[in-house]
mmCIF file of C-alpha atoms in Angstrom:
data_model
loop_
_atom_site.group_PDB
_atom_site.id
_atom_site.type_symbol
_atom_site.label_atom_id
_atom_site.label_comp_id
_atom_site.label_asym_id
_atom_site.label_seq_id
_atom_site.Cartn_x
_atom_site.Cartn_y
_atom_site.Cartn_z
ATOM 1 C CA ILE A 1 7.597 10.662 -12.040
ATOM 2 C CA PHE A 2 9.081 7.379 -13.218
ATOM 3 C CA PHE A 3 9.023 4.162 -11.262
ATOM 4 C CA SER A 4 12.498 2.806 -10.701
ATOM 5 C CA PHE A 5 12.630 -0.967 -11.013
ATOM 6 C CA LEU A 6 16.398 -1.297 -10.875
ATOM 7 C CA PHE A 7 17.205 0.756 -7.811
ATOM 8 C CA LEU A 8 14.146 0.623 -5.606
ATOM 9 C CA SER A 9 14.892 -1.630 -2.677
ATOM 10 C CA GLY A 10 12.370 -3.073 -0.298
ATOM 11 C CA CYS A 11 12.495 -3.413 3.441
ATOM 12 C CA SER A 12 9.744 -5.168 5.304
ATOM 13 C CA VAL A 13 8.010 -3.537 8.219
ATOM 14 C CA ILE A 14 5.999 -6.581 9.151
ATOM 15 C CA LYS A 15 5.209 -8.636 12.197
ATOM 16 C CA GLY A 16 5.824 -12.331 12.458
ATOM 17 C CA PHE A 17 3.119 -14.756 11.406
ATOM 18 C CA ILE A 18 -0.060 -14.365 13.436
ATOM 19 C CA ASP A 19 -2.415 -17.267 13.926
ATOM 20 C CA ARG A 20 -5.331 -14.946 13.279
ATOM 21 C CA PRO A 21 -8.595 -16.344 11.897
ATOM 22 C CA THR A 22 -9.818 -14.817 8.658
ATOM 23 C CA PRO A 23 -13.332 -13.369 9.069
ATOM 24 C CA GLU A 24 -16.230 -15.039 7.313
ATOM 25 C CA ALA A 25 -16.633 -13.718 3.760
ATOM 26 C CA ILE A 26 -20.153 -12.319 3.374
ATOM 27 C CA PRO A 27 -20.710 -10.072 0.314
ATOM 28 C CA GLY A 28 -20.537 -6.424 1.352
ATOM 29 C CA SER A 29 -19.480 -7.226 4.914
ATOM 30 C CA VAL A 30 -16.646 -5.529 6.772
ATOM 31 C CA LEU A 31 -13.821 -8.033 7.141
ATOM 32 C CA PHE A 32 -11.462 -5.760 9.061
ATOM 33 C CA SER A 33 -11.184 -2.106 10.050
ATOM 34 C CA ASP A 34 -8.831 0.094 12.029
ATOM 35 C CA ASP A 35 -8.913 3.763 13.050
ATOM 36 C CA PHE A 36 -5.414 3.489 14.580
ATOM 37 C CA SER A 37 -6.481 4.992 17.887
ATOM 38 C CA THR A 38 -4.404 2.209 19.458
ATOM 39 C CA ASN A 39 -2.196 -0.580 18.153
ATOM 40 C CA GLN A 40 -4.627 -3.306 19.171
ATOM 41 C CA ASN A 41 -4.199 -4.971 15.763
ATOM 42 C CA ASP A 42 -0.437 -5.345 16.200
ATOM 43 C CA TRP A 43 0.815 -3.311 13.282
ATOM 44 C CA LYS A 44 4.594 -3.446 13.415
ATOM 45 C CA THR A 45 6.254 -0.264 14.623
ATOM 46 C CA TRP A 46 9.740 0.571 13.406
ATOM 47 C CA ASN A 47 12.468 2.959 14.497
ATOM 48 C CA GLN A 48 15.859 3.084 12.855
ATOM 49 C CA ASP A 49 18.123 5.628 11.157
ATOM 50 C CA ASN A 50 16.402 5.499 7.769
ATOM 51 C CA ALA A 51 12.804 4.686 8.721
ATOM 52 C CA TYR A 52 10.264 5.298 11.418
ATOM 53 C CA VAL A 53 6.803 3.672 11.504
ATOM 54 C CA ASN A 54 4.488 4.148 14.450
ATOM 55 C CA ILE A 55 0.877 4.526 15.538
ATOM 56 C CA GLU A 56 0.656 8.237 16.254
ATOM 57 C CA GLY A 57 -1.383 11.272 15.329
ATOM 58 C CA GLY A 58 -4.451 9.085 14.969
ATOM 59 C CA GLY A 59 -2.958 7.024 12.154
ATOM 60 C CA LEU A 60 -0.167 4.731 10.986
ATOM 61 C CA TYR A 61 2.715 7.119 10.358
ATOM 62 C CA PHE A 62 5.620 6.433 7.945
ATOM 63 C CA LEU A 63 8.833 8.468 7.785
ATOM 64 C CA ILE A 64 11.418 7.275 5.262
ATOM 65 C CA ASN A 65 14.821 8.968 5.304
ATOM 66 C CA GLU A 66 16.563 6.983 2.582
ATOM 67 C CA SER A 67 16.294 7.567 -1.164
ATOM 68 C CA GLU A 68 15.051 4.872 -3.561
ATOM 69 C CA TYR A 69 13.545 2.812 -0.774
ATOM 70 C CA ASP A 70 10.170 1.642 0.431
ATOM 71 C CA TYR A 71 8.705 0.199 3.606
ATOM 72 C CA TRP A 72 5.497 -1.657 4.310
ATOM 73 C CA SER A 73 3.419 -2.837 7.227
ATOM 74 C CA LYS A 74 0.703 -5.491 7.499
ATOM 75 C CA PRO A 75 -1.548 -6.888 10.255
ATOM 76 C CA GLY A 76 -1.366 -10.646 9.574
ATOM 77 C CA PHE A 77 -4.458 -11.850 7.714
ATOM 78 C CA ASN A 78 -5.043 -14.080 4.709
ATOM 79 C CA PHE A 79 -7.793 -12.715 2.465
ATOM 80 C CA GLU A 80 -8.860 -13.750 -1.023
ATOM 81 C CA ASN A 81 -11.223 -11.156 -2.547
ATOM 82 C CA VAL A 82 -11.232 -7.747 -0.863
ATOM 83 C CA VAL A 83 -11.978 -4.070 -1.315
ATOM 84 C CA ILE A 84 -9.539 -1.964 0.728
ATOM 85 C CA GLN A 85 -10.311 1.665 1.493
ATOM 86 C CA ALA A 86 -8.159 4.091 3.465
ATOM 87 C CA ASP A 87 -7.261 7.757 3.777
ATOM 88 C CA ALA A 88 -3.646 8.658 3.057
ATOM 89 C CA ILE A 89 -2.211 12.003 4.105
ATOM 90 C CA LYS A 90 1.084 13.455 2.961
ATOM 91 C CA VAL A 91 2.455 15.009 6.146
ATOM 92 C CA GLY A 92 5.773 16.245 4.766
ATOM 93 C CA GLY A 93 8.686 15.648 2.446
ATOM 94 C CA PRO A 94 8.919 15.626 -1.356
ATOM 95 C CA ASP A 95 5.879 15.322 -3.617
ATOM 96 C CA ASP A 96 7.904 12.889 -5.727
ATOM 97 C CA ASN A 97 7.002 9.895 -3.573
ATOM 98 C CA SER A 98 4.880 6.746 -3.622
ATOM 99 C CA TYR A 99 2.344 5.428 -1.126
ATOM 100 C CA GLY A 100 -0.696 3.217 -1.064
ATOM 101 C CA VAL A 101 -2.270 -0.060 -0.054
ATOM 102 C CA LEU A 102 -1.299 -3.700 -0.448
ATOM 103 C CA CYS A 103 -3.393 -6.752 -1.188
ATOM 104 C CA ARG A 104 -2.652 -10.468 -1.518
ATOM 105 C CA MET A 105 0.730 -10.090 0.145
ATOM 106 C CA VAL A 106 2.016 -13.652 0.166
ATOM 107 C CA ASP A 107 5.374 -12.611 1.611
ATOM 108 C CA GLU A 108 7.901 -9.780 1.354
ATOM 109 C CA ALA A 109 8.669 -10.570 -2.281
ATOM 110 C CA ASN A 110 5.178 -11.322 -3.640
ATOM 111 C CA PHE A 111 2.215 -8.912 -3.518
ATOM 112 C CA TYR A 112 0.123 -6.297 -5.315
ATOM 113 C CA ALA A 113 0.470 -2.590 -4.458
ATOM 114 C CA PHE A 114 -1.895 0.206 -5.455
ATOM 115 C CA ILE A 115 0.181 3.356 -5.263
ATOM 116 C CA ILE A 116 -0.137 7.082 -5.849
ATOM 117 C CA SER A 117 2.227 10.023 -5.507
ATOM 118 C CA SER A 118 1.823 13.529 -4.140
ATOM 119 C CA ASP A 119 2.568 15.011 -7.573
ATOM 120 C CA GLY A 120 -0.450 13.281 -9.118
ATOM 121 C CA TYR A 121 0.682 9.906 -10.457
ATOM 122 C CA ALA A 122 -0.650 6.392 -9.841
ATOM 123 C CA GLY A 123 -0.026 2.768 -10.710
ATOM 124 C CA ILE A 124 -0.907 -0.830 -9.960
ATOM 125 C CA LEU A 125 2.263 -2.658 -9.049
ATOM 126 C CA ARG A 126 2.989 -6.365 -8.958
ATOM 127 C CA VAL A 127 5.982 -7.553 -6.979
ATOM 128 C CA LYS A 128 6.816 -11.140 -7.886
ATOM 129 C CA GLU A 129 9.879 -12.902 -6.508
ATOM 130 C CA GLY A 130 11.192 -9.467 -5.574
ATOM 131 C CA THR A 131 10.833 -8.004 -9.085
ATOM 132 C CA TYR A 132 8.790 -4.805 -9.324
ATOM 133 C CA GLU A 133 6.542 -4.395 -12.383
ATOM 134 C CA LEU A 134 3.803 -1.882 -13.080
ATOM 135 C CA LEU A 135 0.814 -3.614 -14.651
ATOM 136 C CA ASN A 136 -0.780 -0.501 -16.123
ATOM 137 C CA ASN A 137 2.172 1.066 -17.967
ATOM 138 C CA ASN A 138 5.940 1.373 -18.097
ATOM 139 C CA SER A 139 5.717 4.268 -15.647
ATOM 140 C CA MET A 140 3.155 5.712 -13.252
ATOM 141 C CA GLU A 141 0.397 7.687 -14.984
ATOM 142 C CA PHE A 142 -0.880 11.167 -14.161
ATOM 143 C CA PHE A 143 -4.461 11.515 -12.867
ATOM 144 C CA PRO A 144 -6.132 14.833 -11.934
ATOM 145 C CA GLU A 145 -8.263 12.973 -9.365
ATOM 146 C CA ILE A 146 -5.234 12.905 -7.048
ATOM 147 C CA ILE A 147 -5.037 15.944 -4.767
ATOM 148 C CA GLN A 148 -1.410 17.017 -4.925
ATOM 149 C CA GLY A 149 0.859 18.265 -2.172
ATOM 150 C CA ASP A 150 0.180 18.068 1.560
ATOM 151 C CA ALA A 151 -3.305 16.661 1.176
ATOM 152 C CA VAL A 152 -5.623 13.787 2.031
ATOM 153 C CA ASN A 153 -6.455 11.266 -0.684
ATOM 154 C CA GLN A 154 -8.857 8.367 -0.282
ATOM 155 C CA ILE A 155 -7.452 5.215 -1.879
ATOM 156 C CA THR A 156 -9.730 2.305 -2.756
ATOM 157 C CA ALA A 157 -8.159 -0.886 -4.079
ATOM 158 C CA SER A 158 -10.112 -3.922 -5.236
ATOM 159 C CA CYS A 159 -8.699 -7.421 -5.624
ATOM 160 C CA ASN A 160 -11.592 -9.525 -6.887
ATOM 161 C CA ASP A 161 -10.679 -12.826 -8.554
ATOM 162 C CA THR A 162 -8.263 -11.764 -11.337
ATOM 163 C CA PHE A 163 -9.567 -8.190 -11.521
ATOM 164 C CA LEU A 164 -7.563 -5.385 -9.902
ATOM 165 C CA SER A 165 -8.770 -1.798 -9.725
ATOM 166 C CA LEU A 166 -7.645 1.456 -8.140
ATOM 167 C CA ALA A 167 -9.986 4.322 -7.277
ATOM 168 C CA ILE A 168 -8.857 7.733 -6.048
ATOM 169 C CA ASN A 169 -11.272 9.925 -4.130
ATOM 170 C CA GLY A 170 -14.198 7.847 -5.317
ATOM 171 C CA LYS A 171 -13.310 7.572 -9.027
ATOM 172 C CA ILE A 172 -11.816 4.479 -10.644
ATOM 173 C CA VAL A 173 -8.623 5.434 -12.476
ATOM 174 C CA LEU A 174 -6.997 2.076 -13.254
ATOM 175 C CA GLN A 175 -8.219 -1.462 -13.941
ATOM 176 C CA GLU A 176 -6.028 -4.453 -14.740
ATOM 177 C CA GLN A 177 -6.155 -8.252 -14.695
ATOM 178 C CA ASP A 178 -3.573 -10.572 -13.171
ATOM 179 C CA ASP A 179 -3.715 -14.118 -11.823
ATOM 180 C CA ASN A 180 -0.372 -14.469 -10.049
ATOM 181 C CA PHE A 181 -1.662 -14.173 -6.474
ATOM 182 C CA ASN A 182 -4.965 -15.548 -5.185
ATOM 183 C CA SER A 183 -4.786 -14.637 -1.500
ATOM 184 C CA GLY A 184 -2.640 -12.970 1.127
ATOM 185 C CA ASP A 185 -2.428 -10.134 3.609
ATOM 186 C CA ILE A 186 -3.395 -6.484 3.256
ATOM 187 C CA GLY A 187 -1.292 -3.530 4.343
ATOM 188 C CA PHE A 188 0.277 -0.182 3.552
ATOM 189 C CA ILE A 189 3.379 0.858 1.640
ATOM 190 C CA ALA A 190 5.277 4.141 1.340
ATOM 191 C CA GLY A 191 8.472 4.914 -0.516
ATOM 192 C CA THR A 192 10.964 7.458 -1.774
ATOM 193 C CA PHE A 193 12.556 8.137 -5.125
ATOM 194 C CA SER A 194 15.620 10.383 -5.430
ATOM 195 C CA GLU A 195 14.800 12.574 -2.415
ATOM 196 C CA PRO A 196 14.376 11.164 1.119
ATOM 197 C CA GLY A 197 12.168 12.488 3.903
ATOM 198 C CA VAL A 198 8.767 11.166 2.817
ATOM 199 C CA GLU A 199 6.124 11.393 5.574
ATOM 200 C CA ILE A 200 2.770 9.645 5.091
ATOM 201 C CA LEU A 201 -0.067 9.021 7.549
ATOM 202 C CA PHE A 202 -2.666 6.298 6.883
ATOM 203 C CA ASP A 203 -6.041 6.315 8.615
ATOM 204 C CA ASN A 204 -9.647 5.068 8.475
ATOM 205 C CA LEU A 205 -8.877 1.632 7.064
ATOM 206 C CA VAL A 206 -11.832 -0.523 6.045
ATOM 207 C CA VAL A 207 -11.525 -3.930 4.353
ATOM 208 C CA LEU A 208 -14.723 -5.147 2.694
ATOM 209 C CA GLN A 209 -15.845 -8.341 1.032
ATOM 210 C CA PRO A 210 -16.715 -7.460 -2.606
#
C-alpha cells in the first residue's frame, strides 16, 4: 500500500463551529467519550452519491464510494494534549483502505491523522495547508499488530506537546515529533485508494488527558 499525495482529495464531513467548552485538563482524566448509541454529541451525518456517514449499528459508520478520496467527522472541541482511543471495524469493501483518528484539527486543511489499513499498514499523517505528508516514512509501513481483513482494531493516538505516537491493539508502533499544530479538534477519518466501497465503523471513543 502506498499513500497517494498527488491524487488523494479531501472532503470535510464536519459540523459548523460549536461554542462548546473544553473540559478541564486533569492528568489521566476523561475529557470526552462517546459510545455512539445516539448522536447527542452532534457528529455530522452525511448522505450523498459518493459518501454516507451516519450514527448506526452502535457506531459512527463511514461508506465511501469514490476512489482516491477521504472523509472525516469531528465533534467541535479544542484540545491541546490528548490520548485518543477508539475501536475501528472494517465492515466491508477493499482491504486497501485507510482509516483512523484525528487530533489537533485546526481546520479542514490542517491536522494530524493516525491511520491504518485493513491490509496491515499504518502511518502518522500531517496535513498542512491541504498538503498530505507522512511523518514516519515515504509510504505507510507494515505492522503485524494490525488485524487484517474484516476485523476490529483498537487505535490509540497520543498528541502530547510535540510528541506523536500511534498504538495498535495496545502496542506502540510509531512515534514521531512535530510542532506544527498545538491544539484543535479530534475526530475520525476514512478513505479509499484505487478501489471504492470502503466501509468502516468507529466505536467506543475515549479522549484522555495524558
